PDB file of C-alpha atoms in Angstrom:
ATOM      1  CA  MET A   1      10.652  19.694   0.425  1.00  0.00           C
ATOM      2  CA  LYS A   2      10.053  16.397   2.287  1.00  0.00           C
ATOM      3  CA  ARG A   3      13.249  14.846   3.266  1.00  0.00           C
ATOM      4  CA  TRP A   4      13.746  10.999   4.029  1.00  0.00           C
ATOM      5  CA  GLY A   5      17.648  10.398   4.906  1.00  0.00           C
ATOM      6  CA  ILE A   6      19.639   7.059   5.228  1.00  0.00           C
ATOM      7  CA  THR A   7      22.825   6.261   7.512  1.00  0.00           C
ATOM      8  CA  ILE A   8      25.897   5.828   6.147  1.00  0.00           C
ATOM      9  CA  PRO A   9      28.164   3.730   6.161  1.00  0.00           C
ATOM     10  CA  PHE A  10      25.825   0.861   6.042  1.00  0.00           C
ATOM     11  CA  PHE A  11      26.071  -1.729   9.006  1.00  0.00           C
ATOM     12  CA  ASP A  12      27.032  -4.725   6.771  1.00  0.00           C
ATOM     13  CA  ARG A  13      29.904  -3.176   4.888  1.00  0.00           C
ATOM     14  CA  THR A  14      32.675  -0.387   4.848  1.00  0.00           C
ATOM     15  CA  MET A  15      32.329   2.556   3.272  1.00  0.00           C
ATOM     16  CA  ALA A  16      34.698   1.412   0.460  1.00  0.00           C
ATOM     17  CA  GLU A  17      32.163  -0.822  -0.413  1.00  0.00           C
ATOM     18  CA  SER A  18      29.464   1.228  -0.328  1.00  0.00           C
ATOM     19  CA  LYS A  19      29.903   3.113  -3.594  1.00  0.00           C
ATOM     20  CA  ASP A  20      27.279   1.541  -5.829  1.00  0.00           C
ATOM     21  CA  LEU A  21      24.547   1.549  -3.129  1.00  0.00           C
ATOM     22  CA  VAL A  22      25.306   5.123  -2.257  1.00  0.00           C
ATOM     23  CA  ALA A  23      25.255   6.173  -5.772  1.00  0.00           C
ATOM     24  CA  GLU A  24      21.651   4.816  -6.118  1.00  0.00           C
ATOM     25  CA  LEU A  25      20.336   6.776  -3.387  1.00  0.00           C
ATOM     26  CA  PRO A  26      19.185  10.026  -5.149  1.00  0.00           C
ATOM     27  CA  GLY A  27      17.323   8.024  -7.611  1.00  0.00           C
ATOM     28  CA  LEU A  28      15.133   5.606  -5.008  1.00  0.00           C
ATOM     29  CA  GLY A  29      13.998   8.680  -3.557  1.00  0.00           C
ATOM     30  CA  TYR A  30      16.293   9.579  -0.729  1.00  0.00           C
ATOM     31  CA  THR A  31      17.360  13.290  -0.123  1.00  0.00           C
ATOM     32  CA  ASP A  32      19.876  12.860   2.737  1.00  0.00           C
ATOM     33  CA  ALA A  33      22.768  10.500   3.823  1.00  0.00           C
ATOM     34  CA  TRP A  34      23.863  11.344   7.599  1.00  0.00           C
ATOM     35  CA  SER A  35      26.908   9.600   9.258  1.00  0.00           C
ATOM     36  CA  ALA A  36      27.583   9.156  12.941  1.00  0.00           C
ATOM     37  CA  GLU A  37      30.704   9.033  15.152  1.00  0.00           C
ATOM     38  CA  VAL A  38      30.791   6.647  17.958  1.00  0.00           C
ATOM     39  CA  GLY A  39      33.550   3.621  17.919  1.00  0.00           C
ATOM     40  CA  GLY A  40      33.541   3.052  14.286  1.00  0.00           C
ATOM     41  CA  THR A  41      34.109   5.584  11.223  1.00  0.00           C
ATOM     42  CA  ASP A  42      34.846   8.717  11.852  1.00  0.00           C
ATOM     43  CA  GLY A  43      31.897  11.453  10.572  1.00  0.00           C
ATOM     44  CA  PHE A  44      33.474  13.268   8.309  1.00  0.00           C
ATOM     45  CA  VAL A  45      35.374  11.136   5.720  1.00  0.00           C
ATOM     46  CA  PRO A  46      32.111   9.195   4.641  1.00  0.00           C
ATOM     47  CA  LEU A  47      30.546  12.389   3.703  1.00  0.00           C
ATOM     48  CA  ALA A  48      33.647  13.385   1.649  1.00  0.00           C
ATOM     49  CA  MET A  49      33.138  10.046  -0.173  1.00  0.00           C
ATOM     50  CA  ALA A  50      29.339  10.413  -0.660  1.00  0.00           C
ATOM     51  CA  ALA A  51      29.705  14.069  -2.008  1.00  0.00           C
ATOM     52  CA  ASP A  52      31.586  12.709  -5.021  1.00  0.00           C
ATOM     53  CA  TRP A  53      29.298   9.460  -5.314  1.00  0.00           C
ATOM     54  CA  ALA A  54      26.033  11.123  -5.090  1.00  0.00           C
ATOM     55  CA  PRO A  55      26.281  14.836  -5.409  1.00  0.00           C
ATOM     56  CA  GLU A  56      22.414  15.358  -5.333  1.00  0.00           C
ATOM     57  CA  LEU A  57      22.413  14.255  -1.589  1.00  0.00           C
ATOM     58  CA  ARG A  58      22.254  16.466   1.463  1.00  0.00           C
ATOM     59  CA  LEU A  59      25.095  15.315   3.920  1.00  0.00           C
ATOM     60  CA  GLY A  60      24.840  15.518   7.170  1.00  0.00           C
ATOM     61  CA  THR A  61      26.657  14.702  10.704  1.00  0.00           C
ATOM     62  CA  ALA A  62      24.569  12.837  13.537  1.00  0.00           C
ATOM     63  CA  ILE A  63      26.574  13.627  15.447  1.00  0.00           C
ATOM     64  CA  ILE A  64      30.039  14.809  16.129  1.00  0.00           C
ATOM     65  CA  PRO A  65      31.031  15.280  19.857  1.00  0.00           C
ATOM     66  CA  VAL A  66      32.036  18.734  20.680  1.00  0.00           C
ATOM     67  CA  SER A  67      34.463  17.656  23.284  1.00  0.00           C
ATOM     68  CA  THR A  68      37.044  14.960  21.302  1.00  0.00           C
ATOM     69  CA  ARG A  69      38.283  17.767  19.058  1.00  0.00           C
ATOM     70  CA  GLY A  70      39.497  21.071  19.607  1.00  0.00           C
ATOM     71  CA  PRO A  71      37.244  23.964  18.548  1.00  0.00           C
ATOM     72  CA  ALA A  72      39.588  24.957  15.378  1.00  0.00           C
ATOM     73  CA  LEU A  73      40.011  21.416  14.200  1.00  0.00           C
ATOM     74  CA  LEU A  74      36.207  20.870  14.162  1.00  0.00           C
ATOM     75  CA  ALA A  75      35.703  24.403  12.598  1.00  0.00           C
ATOM     76  CA  MET A  76      38.161  23.129   9.714  1.00  0.00           C
ATOM     77  CA  SER A  77      36.618  19.708   9.315  1.00  0.00           C
ATOM     78  CA  ALA A  78      33.462  21.440   8.711  1.00  0.00           C
ATOM     79  CA  ALA A  79      34.594  24.038   6.479  1.00  0.00           C
ATOM     80  CA  THR A  80      35.999  21.009   4.075  1.00  0.00           C
ATOM     81  CA  LEU A  81      32.845  19.532   3.908  1.00  0.00           C
ATOM     82  CA  ALA A  82      31.184  22.749   3.256  1.00  0.00           C
ATOM     83  CA  ASP A  83      33.664  23.045   0.593  1.00  0.00           C
ATOM     84  CA  LEU A  84      33.155  19.743  -1.102  1.00  0.00           C
ATOM     85  CA  ALA A  85      29.258  19.866  -0.701  1.00  0.00           C
ATOM     86  CA  PRO A  86      28.332  23.606  -1.253  1.00  0.00           C
ATOM     87  CA  GLU A  87      24.855  24.315   0.300  1.00  0.00           C
ATOM     88  CA  ARG A  88      24.542  20.671   1.016  1.00  0.00           C
ATOM     89  CA  PHE A  89      26.258  20.150   4.558  1.00  0.00           C
ATOM     90  CA  VAL A  90      24.797  19.950   7.656  1.00  0.00           C
ATOM     91  CA  LEU A  91      27.257  20.056  10.796  1.00  0.00           C
ATOM     92  CA  GLY A  92      25.552  18.021  13.479  1.00  0.00           C
ATOM     93  CA  ILE A  93      26.940  18.398  17.275  1.00  0.00           C
ATOM     94  CA  GLY A  94      26.539  17.224  20.484  1.00  0.00           C
ATOM     95  CA  ALA A  95      27.479  16.617  24.031  1.00  0.00           C
ATOM     96  CA  SER A  96      28.012  12.895  23.582  1.00  0.00           C
ATOM     97  CA  SER A  97      28.640  10.864  26.729  1.00  0.00           C
ATOM     98  CA  PRO A  98      31.502  10.175  29.273  1.00  0.00           C
ATOM     99  CA  VAL A  99      32.344   6.632  27.595  1.00  0.00           C
ATOM    100  CA  ILE A 100      33.051   8.126  24.206  1.00  0.00           C
ATOM    101  CA  VAL A 101      34.678  11.205  25.596  1.00  0.00           C
ATOM    102  CA  GLU A 102      36.561  10.564  28.633  1.00  0.00           C
ATOM    103  CA  ARG A 103      37.275   6.653  28.704  1.00  0.00           C
ATOM    104  CA  TRP A 104      37.896   6.473  24.796  1.00  0.00           C
ATOM    105  CA  ASN A 105      39.168   9.971  23.817  1.00  0.00           C
ATOM    106  CA  ALA A 106      41.119  10.784  27.032  1.00  0.00           C
ATOM    107  CA  GLY A 107      38.865  13.962  26.973  1.00  0.00           C
ATOM    108  CA  GLU A 108      37.003  15.752  29.793  1.00  0.00           C
ATOM    109  CA  PHE A 109      33.057  15.417  29.751  1.00  0.00           C
ATOM    110  CA  VAL A 110      32.184  18.780  31.818  1.00  0.00           C
ATOM    111  CA  ARG A 111      29.381  20.986  31.358  1.00  0.00           C
ATOM    112  CA  PRO A 112      28.100  19.278  28.201  1.00  0.00           C
ATOM    113  CA  TYR A 113      25.099  22.026  27.966  1.00  0.00           C
ATOM    114  CA  GLY A 114      27.608  24.838  28.350  1.00  0.00           C
ATOM    115  CA  ARG A 115      30.203  23.063  25.913  1.00  0.00           C
ATOM    116  CA  THR A 116      27.821  22.283  23.460  1.00  0.00           C
ATOM    117  CA  ARG A 117      26.460  26.220  23.537  1.00  0.00           C
ATOM    118  CA  ASP A 118      29.862  27.539  23.382  1.00  0.00           C
ATOM    119  CA  THR A 119      31.003  25.248  20.408  1.00  0.00           C
ATOM    120  CA  LEU A 120      28.110  26.488  18.528  1.00  0.00           C
ATOM    121  CA  ARG A 121      28.907  29.978  19.004  1.00  0.00           C
ATOM    122  CA  PHE A 122      32.388  29.878  18.142  1.00  0.00           C
ATOM    123  CA  LEU A 123      31.564  27.851  14.953  1.00  0.00           C
ATOM    124  CA  ARG A 124      28.884  30.532  14.221  1.00  0.00           C
ATOM    125  CA  LYS A 125      31.761  32.702  13.513  1.00  0.00           C
ATOM    126  CA  ALA A 126      34.570  30.642  12.489  1.00  0.00           C
ATOM    127  CA  LEU A 127      32.807  29.563   9.467  1.00  0.00           C
ATOM    128  CA  ALA A 128      31.353  32.577   8.555  1.00  0.00           C
ATOM    129  CA  GLY A 129      35.187  33.626   8.220  1.00  0.00           C
ATOM    130  CA  GLU A 130      35.648  36.010  11.161  1.00  0.00           C
ATOM    131  CA  LYS A 131      38.810  35.904  13.291  1.00  0.00           C
ATOM    132  CA  VAL A 132      37.851  34.644  16.876  1.00  0.00           C
ATOM    133  CA  THR A 133      39.562  36.132  20.002  1.00  0.00           C
ATOM    134  CA  GLU A 134      36.931  35.244  22.839  1.00  0.00           C
ATOM    135  CA  LYS A 135      36.726  33.561  26.401  1.00  0.00           C
ATOM    136  CA  TYR A 136      33.556  31.321  26.421  1.00  0.00           C
ATOM    137  CA  GLU A 137      32.271  29.910  29.651  1.00  0.00           C
ATOM    138  CA  THR A 138      33.990  26.569  28.700  1.00  0.00           C
ATOM    139  CA  PHE A 139      37.143  27.125  26.698  1.00  0.00           C
ATOM    140  CA  GLU A 140      38.867  30.282  25.207  1.00  0.00           C
ATOM    141  CA  VAL A 141      40.023  30.745  21.523  1.00  0.00           C
ATOM    142  CA  LYS A 142      42.803  33.409  20.821  1.00  0.00           C
ATOM    143  CA  GLY A 143      43.229  34.408  17.435  1.00  0.00           C
ATOM    144  CA  PHE A 144      41.799  31.657  14.920  1.00  0.00           C
ATOM    145  CA  ARG A 145      40.626  32.362  11.634  1.00  0.00           C
ATOM    146  CA  LEU A 146      40.076  29.825   9.141  1.00  0.00           C
ATOM    147  CA  GLU A 147      42.494  29.851   6.109  1.00  0.00           C
ATOM    148  CA  ARG A 148      39.743  29.115   3.741  1.00  0.00           C
ATOM    149  CA  ALA A 149      36.276  29.799   4.986  1.00  0.00           C
ATOM    150  CA  PRO A 150      33.321  28.352   3.338  1.00  0.00           C
ATOM    151  CA  LYS A 151      31.443  30.568   0.717  1.00  0.00           C
ATOM    152  CA  VAL A 152      28.659  29.027   2.142  1.00  0.00           C
ATOM    153  CA  ALA A 153      28.619  28.466   5.645  1.00  0.00           C
ATOM    154  CA  PRO A 154      27.104  25.186   6.362  1.00  0.00           C
ATOM    155  CA  LYS A 155      23.823  24.796   8.928  1.00  0.00           C
ATOM    156  CA  ILE A 156      24.729  23.822  12.427  1.00  0.00           C
ATOM    157  CA  VAL A 157      22.061  21.289  14.170  1.00  0.00           C
ATOM    158  CA  LEU A 158      22.338  20.092  17.584  1.00  0.00           C
ATOM    159  CA  ALA A 159      21.800  16.801  19.476  1.00  0.00           C
ATOM    160  CA  ALA A 160      19.106  17.389  21.986  1.00  0.00           C
ATOM    161  CA  LEU A 161      17.519  15.330  24.402  1.00  0.00           C
ATOM    162  CA  ARG A 162      15.536  17.190  26.894  1.00  0.00           C
ATOM    163  CA  PRO A 163      13.782  20.554  27.067  1.00  0.00           C
ATOM    164  CA  ARG A 164      17.081  23.002  27.802  1.00  0.00           C
ATOM    165  CA  MET A 165      19.188  21.606  25.055  1.00  0.00           C
ATOM    166  CA  LEU A 166      16.090  21.375  22.664  1.00  0.00           C
ATOM    167  CA  HIS A 167      15.392  25.150  23.285  1.00  0.00           C
ATOM    168  CA  LEU A 168      19.119  26.091  22.772  1.00  0.00           C
ATOM    169  CA  ALA A 169      18.657  23.950  19.227  1.00  0.00           C
ATOM    170  CA  ALA A 170      15.567  25.987  18.441  1.00  0.00           C
ATOM    171  CA  GLU A 171      16.477  29.580  19.545  1.00  0.00           C
ATOM    172  CA  GLU A 172      20.465  29.583  18.143  1.00  0.00           C
ATOM    173  CA  ALA A 173      20.839  26.325  15.928  1.00  0.00           C
ATOM    174  CA  ASP A 174      19.469  25.464  12.853  1.00  0.00           C
ATOM    175  CA  GLY A 175      17.549  22.561  14.080  1.00  0.00           C
ATOM    176  CA  ALA A 176      17.657  19.469  16.829  1.00  0.00           C
ATOM    177  CA  ILE A 177      18.664  15.772  16.252  1.00  0.00           C
ATOM    178  CA  THR A 178      17.252  13.284  18.363  1.00  0.00           C
ATOM    179  CA  ASN A 179      17.344   9.302  18.829  1.00  0.00           C
ATOM    180  CA  TRP A 180      15.623   6.358  20.306  1.00  0.00           C
ATOM    181  CA  LEU A 181      12.464   7.574  20.366  1.00  0.00           C
ATOM    182  CA  SER A 182       8.732   6.375  19.036  1.00  0.00           C
ATOM    183  CA  PRO A 183       6.242   8.241  17.145  1.00  0.00           C
ATOM    184  CA  GLU A 184       4.271   9.516  19.674  1.00  0.00           C
ATOM    185  CA  ASP A 185       7.431  10.948  21.393  1.00  0.00           C
ATOM    186  CA  VAL A 186       7.899  13.215  18.654  1.00  0.00           C
ATOM    187  CA  ARG A 187       4.827  15.193  19.542  1.00  0.00           C
ATOM    188  CA  THR A 188       6.483  15.810  22.815  1.00  0.00           C
ATOM    189  CA  VAL A 189       9.753  16.837  21.603  1.00  0.00           C
ATOM    190  CA  ARG A 190       8.117  18.812  18.717  1.00  0.00           C
ATOM    191  CA  ALA A 191       6.185  20.810  21.399  1.00  0.00           C
ATOM    192  CA  GLU A 192       9.801  21.832  22.715  1.00  0.00           C
ATOM    193  CA  VAL A 193      11.224  23.284  19.560  1.00  0.00           C
ATOM    194  CA  GLY A 194       7.878  24.810  17.940  1.00  0.00           C
ATOM    195  CA  GLN A 195       6.780  24.202  14.531  1.00  0.00           C
ATOM    196  CA  GLU A 196       9.360  25.704  12.487  1.00  0.00           C
ATOM    197  CA  THR A 197      12.522  24.015  13.484  1.00  0.00           C
ATOM    198  CA  GLU A 198      14.280  21.306  11.612  1.00  0.00           C
ATOM    199  CA  LEU A 199      13.750  17.903  13.657  1.00  0.00           C
ATOM    200  CA  ILE A 200      15.983  14.846  12.693  1.00  0.00           C
ATOM    201  CA  ALA A 201      15.907  11.469  14.207  1.00  0.00           C
ATOM    202  CA  ARG A 202      17.894   8.284  13.287  1.00  0.00           C
ATOM    203  CA  LEU A 203      15.346   5.617  13.112  1.00  0.00           C
ATOM    204  CA  PHE A 204      16.770   1.850  13.535  1.00  0.00           C
ATOM    205  CA  VAL A 205      14.655  -0.447  11.023  1.00  0.00           C
ATOM    206  CA  CYS A 206      14.887  -4.174  10.585  1.00  0.00           C
ATOM    207  CA  VAL A 207      12.947  -5.688   7.753  1.00  0.00           C
ATOM    208  CA  SER A 208      11.773  -8.769   9.127  1.00  0.00           C
ATOM    209  CA  GLU A 209       8.511 -10.353  10.057  1.00  0.00           C
ATOM    210  CA  ASP A 210      10.347 -12.619  12.960  1.00  0.00           C
ATOM    211  CA  ALA A 211       9.183 -10.272  15.756  1.00  0.00           C
ATOM    212  CA  GLU A 212      11.184 -12.422  18.113  1.00  0.00           C
ATOM    213  CA  ARG A 213      14.598 -12.300  16.454  1.00  0.00           C
ATOM    214  CA  VAL A 214      13.921  -8.748  15.814  1.00  0.00           C
ATOM    215  CA  ARG A 215      12.951  -7.910  19.660  1.00  0.00           C
ATOM    216  CA  ALA A 216      16.169 -10.159  20.821  1.00  0.00           C
ATOM    217  CA  LEU A 217      18.399  -7.614  18.486  1.00  0.00           C
ATOM    218  CA  GLY A 218      16.535  -4.666  19.548  1.00  0.00           C
ATOM    219  CA  ARG A 219      17.193  -5.291  23.416  1.00  0.00           C
ATOM    220  CA  ARG A 220      20.860  -5.682  23.171  1.00  0.00           C
ATOM    221  CA  MET A 221      20.724  -2.421  21.177  1.00  0.00           C
ATOM    222  CA  LEU A 222      18.452  -0.736  23.671  1.00  0.00           C
ATOM    223  CA  ALA A 223      20.332  -1.837  26.803  1.00  0.00           C
ATOM    224  CA  ALA A 224      23.380  -0.317  25.425  1.00  0.00           C
ATOM    225  CA  TYR A 225      21.795   3.155  24.590  1.00  0.00           C
ATOM    226  CA  LEU A 226      19.238   3.550  27.499  1.00  0.00           C
ATOM    227  CA  THR A 227      21.489   2.971  30.243  1.00  0.00           C
ATOM    228  CA  VAL A 228      23.620   5.760  29.271  1.00  0.00           C
ATOM    229  CA  PRO A 229      22.731   8.409  31.580  1.00  0.00           C
ATOM    230  CA  VAL A 230      21.523  11.124  29.063  1.00  0.00           C
ATOM    231  CA  TYR A 231      19.412   8.431  27.390  1.00  0.00           C
ATOM    232  CA  ALA A 232      18.038   7.222  30.695  1.00  0.00           C
ATOM    233  CA  ALA A 233      17.441  10.818  31.790  1.00  0.00           C
ATOM    234  CA  PHE A 234      15.724  11.149  28.120  1.00  0.00           C
ATOM    235  CA  HIS A 235      13.384   8.277  28.658  1.00  0.00           C
ATOM    236  CA  ASP A 236      12.504   9.365  32.233  1.00  0.00           C
ATOM    237  CA  TRP A 237      11.138  12.754  30.621  1.00  0.00           C
ATOM    238  CA  LEU A 238       9.410  10.613  27.955  1.00  0.00           C
ATOM    239  CA  GLY A 239       7.475   8.843  30.608  1.00  0.00           C
ATOM    240  CA  ARG A 240       9.094   5.630  30.687  1.00  0.00           C
ATOM    241  CA  GLY A 241      11.257   5.898  33.977  1.00  0.00           C
ATOM    242  CA  GLU A 242       9.240   3.109  35.507  1.00  0.00           C
ATOM    243  CA  VAL A 243       8.950   0.556  32.912  1.00  0.00           C
ATOM    244  CA  LEU A 244      12.573   0.719  32.576  1.00  0.00           C
ATOM    245  CA  ARG A 245      13.279   0.761  36.118  1.00  0.00           C
ATOM    246  CA  PRO A 246      13.952  -2.919  36.406  1.00  0.00           C
ATOM    247  CA  MET A 247      16.424  -2.924  33.384  1.00  0.00           C
ATOM    248  CA  HIS A 248      18.599  -0.068  34.887  1.00  0.00           C
ATOM    249  CA  GLU A 249      18.618  -1.816  38.416  1.00  0.00           C
ATOM    250  CA  ALA A 250      19.773  -5.551  37.006  1.00  0.00           C
ATOM    251  CA  TRP A 251      22.381  -3.351  34.944  1.00  0.00           C
ATOM    252  CA  ALA A 252      23.778  -1.552  37.612  1.00  0.00           C
ATOM    253  CA  ALA A 253      24.107  -5.097  39.520  1.00  0.00           C
ATOM    254  CA  GLY A 254      26.128  -6.346  36.895  1.00  0.00           C
ATOM    255  CA  ASP A 255      23.455  -8.532  35.225  1.00  0.00           C
ATOM    256  CA  ARG A 256      23.489  -8.006  31.910  1.00  0.00           C
ATOM    257  CA  GLN A 257      21.140 -11.053  30.946  1.00  0.00           C
ATOM    258  CA  ALA A 258      18.620  -9.996  33.342  1.00  0.00           C
ATOM    259  CA  ALA A 259      18.978  -6.328  31.964  1.00  0.00           C
ATOM    260  CA  LEU A 260      17.627  -7.959  28.598  1.00  0.00           C
ATOM    261  CA  LYS A 261      15.028  -9.786  29.857  1.00  0.00           C
ATOM    262  CA  ALA A 262      13.498  -6.765  31.595  1.00  0.00           C
ATOM    263  CA  ILE A 263      13.159  -4.507  28.654  1.00  0.00           C
ATOM    264  CA  PRO A 264       9.416  -5.109  27.820  1.00  0.00           C
ATOM    265  CA  ASP A 265       8.335  -5.969  24.130  1.00  0.00           C
ATOM    266  CA  GLU A 266       6.372  -3.137  24.055  1.00  0.00           C
ATOM    267  CA  VAL A 267       9.268  -0.716  24.510  1.00  0.00           C
ATOM    268  CA  VAL A 268      11.490  -2.550  21.949  1.00  0.00           C
ATOM    269  CA  ASP A 269       8.306  -2.173  19.588  1.00  0.00           C
ATOM    270  CA  ALA A 270       7.730   1.375  20.055  1.00  0.00           C
ATOM    271  CA  LEU A 271      11.540   2.167  19.650  1.00  0.00           C
ATOM    272  CA  VAL A 272      12.674  -0.109  16.838  1.00  0.00           C
ATOM    273  CA  VAL A 273      10.979  -0.123  13.558  1.00  0.00           C
ATOM    274  CA  HIS A 274      10.173  -3.516  12.429  1.00  0.00           C
ATOM    275  CA  GLY A 275       7.847  -5.747  10.256  1.00  0.00           C
ATOM    276  CA  ASP A 276       7.782  -6.127   6.413  1.00  0.00           C
ATOM    277  CA  ALA A 277       8.515  -3.465   4.340  1.00  0.00           C
ATOM    278  CA  ALA A 278       5.317  -2.050   3.967  1.00  0.00           C
ATOM    279  CA  THR A 279       4.615  -1.965   7.702  1.00  0.00           C
ATOM    280  CA  CYS A 280       7.849  -0.540   8.104  1.00  0.00           C
ATOM    281  CA  ARG A 281       7.496   2.449   5.587  1.00  0.00           C
ATOM    282  CA  ALA A 282       3.830   2.995   7.332  1.00  0.00           C
ATOM    283  CA  ARG A 283       5.530   3.149  10.674  1.00  0.00           C
ATOM    284  CA  ILE A 284       8.257   5.578   9.795  1.00  0.00           C
ATOM    285  CA  GLN A 285       5.574   8.021   8.041  1.00  0.00           C
ATOM    286  CA  GLN A 286       4.055   7.780  11.686  1.00  0.00           C
ATOM    287  CA  TYR A 287       6.971   9.744  12.892  1.00  0.00           C
ATOM    288  CA  VAL A 288       6.852  12.318   9.944  1.00  0.00           C
ATOM    289  CA  ASP A 289       2.961  12.816  10.671  1.00  0.00           C
ATOM    290  CA  ASN A 290       3.475  13.406  14.072  1.00  0.00           C
ATOM    291  CA  GLY A 291       6.233  16.089  13.319  1.00  0.00           C
ATOM    292  CA  LEU A 292       9.664  14.873  12.555  1.00  0.00           C
ATOM    293  CA  THR A 293      11.044  16.653   9.795  1.00  0.00           C
ATOM    294  CA  THR A 294      13.857  14.487   8.674  1.00  0.00           C
ATOM    295  CA  PRO A 295      13.911  10.326   9.267  1.00  0.00           C
ATOM    296  CA  ILE A 296      17.022   9.305   9.059  1.00  0.00           C
ATOM    297  CA  LEU A 297      16.770   5.236   8.397  1.00  0.00           C
ATOM    298  CA  ALA A 298      19.316   2.979  10.048  1.00  0.00           C
ATOM    299  CA  PRO A 299      18.420  -0.247   8.766  1.00  0.00           C
ATOM    300  CA  ILE A 300      19.816  -3.155  10.776  1.00  0.00           C
ATOM    301  CA  ALA A 301      21.943  -6.377   9.772  1.00  0.00           C
ATOM    302  CA  GLY A 302      19.585  -9.420  11.014  1.00  0.00           C
ATOM    303  CA  GLY A 303      16.838  -9.584   9.218  1.00  0.00           C
ATOM    304  CA  GLU A 304      15.544 -11.962   6.358  1.00  0.00           C
ATOM    305  CA  VAL A 305      15.913  -8.877   4.013  1.00  0.00           C
ATOM    306  CA  PRO A 306      19.839  -8.194   3.208  1.00  0.00           C
ATOM    307  CA  ILE A 307      20.332  -4.029   3.929  1.00  0.00           C
ATOM    308  CA  PRO A 308      20.555  -3.276   0.273  1.00  0.00           C
ATOM    309  CA  GLN A 309      17.448  -4.948  -0.721  1.00  0.00           C
ATOM    310  CA  ALA A 310      16.087  -2.934   2.777  1.00  0.00           C
ATOM    311  CA  VAL A 311      17.501   0.098   1.626  1.00  0.00           C
ATOM    312  CA  ARG A 312      15.626  -0.092  -1.781  1.00  0.00           C
ATOM    313  CA  ASP A 313      12.400  -1.488  -0.079  1.00  0.00           C
ATOM    314  CA  LEU A 314      12.433   1.294   2.219  1.00  0.00           C
ATOM    315  CA  VAL A 315      12.198   4.220  -0.257  1.00  0.00           C
ATOM    316  CA  PRO A 316       9.698   6.968   0.413  1.00  0.00           C
ATOM    317  CA  ALA A 317       6.287   6.482  -1.013  1.00  0.00           C
ATOM    318  CA  SER A 318       5.596   8.274  -4.136  1.00  0.00           C
TER     319      SER A 318
END
């Protein structure tokens, strides 16, 4: 089955204000709704609401950080969603970043690969209803068993940006989630996970023919993301190290305006989908043609087309 996902909550409204639009999604042709967890809503509550409003949708988290909750609490939250949306919930987890884990959540961002791997292995057992007593490399759990394990354990997918984590996603998880890439980059990522692994990506989309306005919006978003070490390393691996070097140097020097100006138009155009609705749909289809299994559209506010209309205009081609 071909998948076509959307990000919830929508950028221009709260989840409480999104009921009618979420309820429309299955009829429009969307198959999935995916949440995120950064500094706004948490990742689970929007999906719990959508489970009731649009029971046809597959629901997923992209992503829940593995170091902002204890392993048992993460298992409990996942089990609750799996019970609300049996066989329709996918748990996406990932390492996140030092800012989110340490500065905002008073946690420790150490050994991100190991913590993600160990959390995946713990969740496999816990969500299957097993009693877990095990010393992993990055944490230890003693005698935990879910009081109410889900009848069907959810699939677990991993946020993965470079070969080592992509290989872990392919070998031990049910899929990989990536972010901020071009259609051409999908081929590079797909080569690391093989043809059978579900590959998921959030695609930022602005339905607007005002290219300069979109590029201004895109530069602000890209500077915020691509200066994060894990994303900087990702784009080095993808081959953008040199073209992004002036942005990184300006950012490191504290000159935010120079950093924005240093991002070339072609980088924004590669990583942000924009144009009229037909152009955007064609661009999204390029991602799919190059090996993306599940596009998760994230319509950006700021274009001429309001987000509700953009959601309707970006429906998959029949």
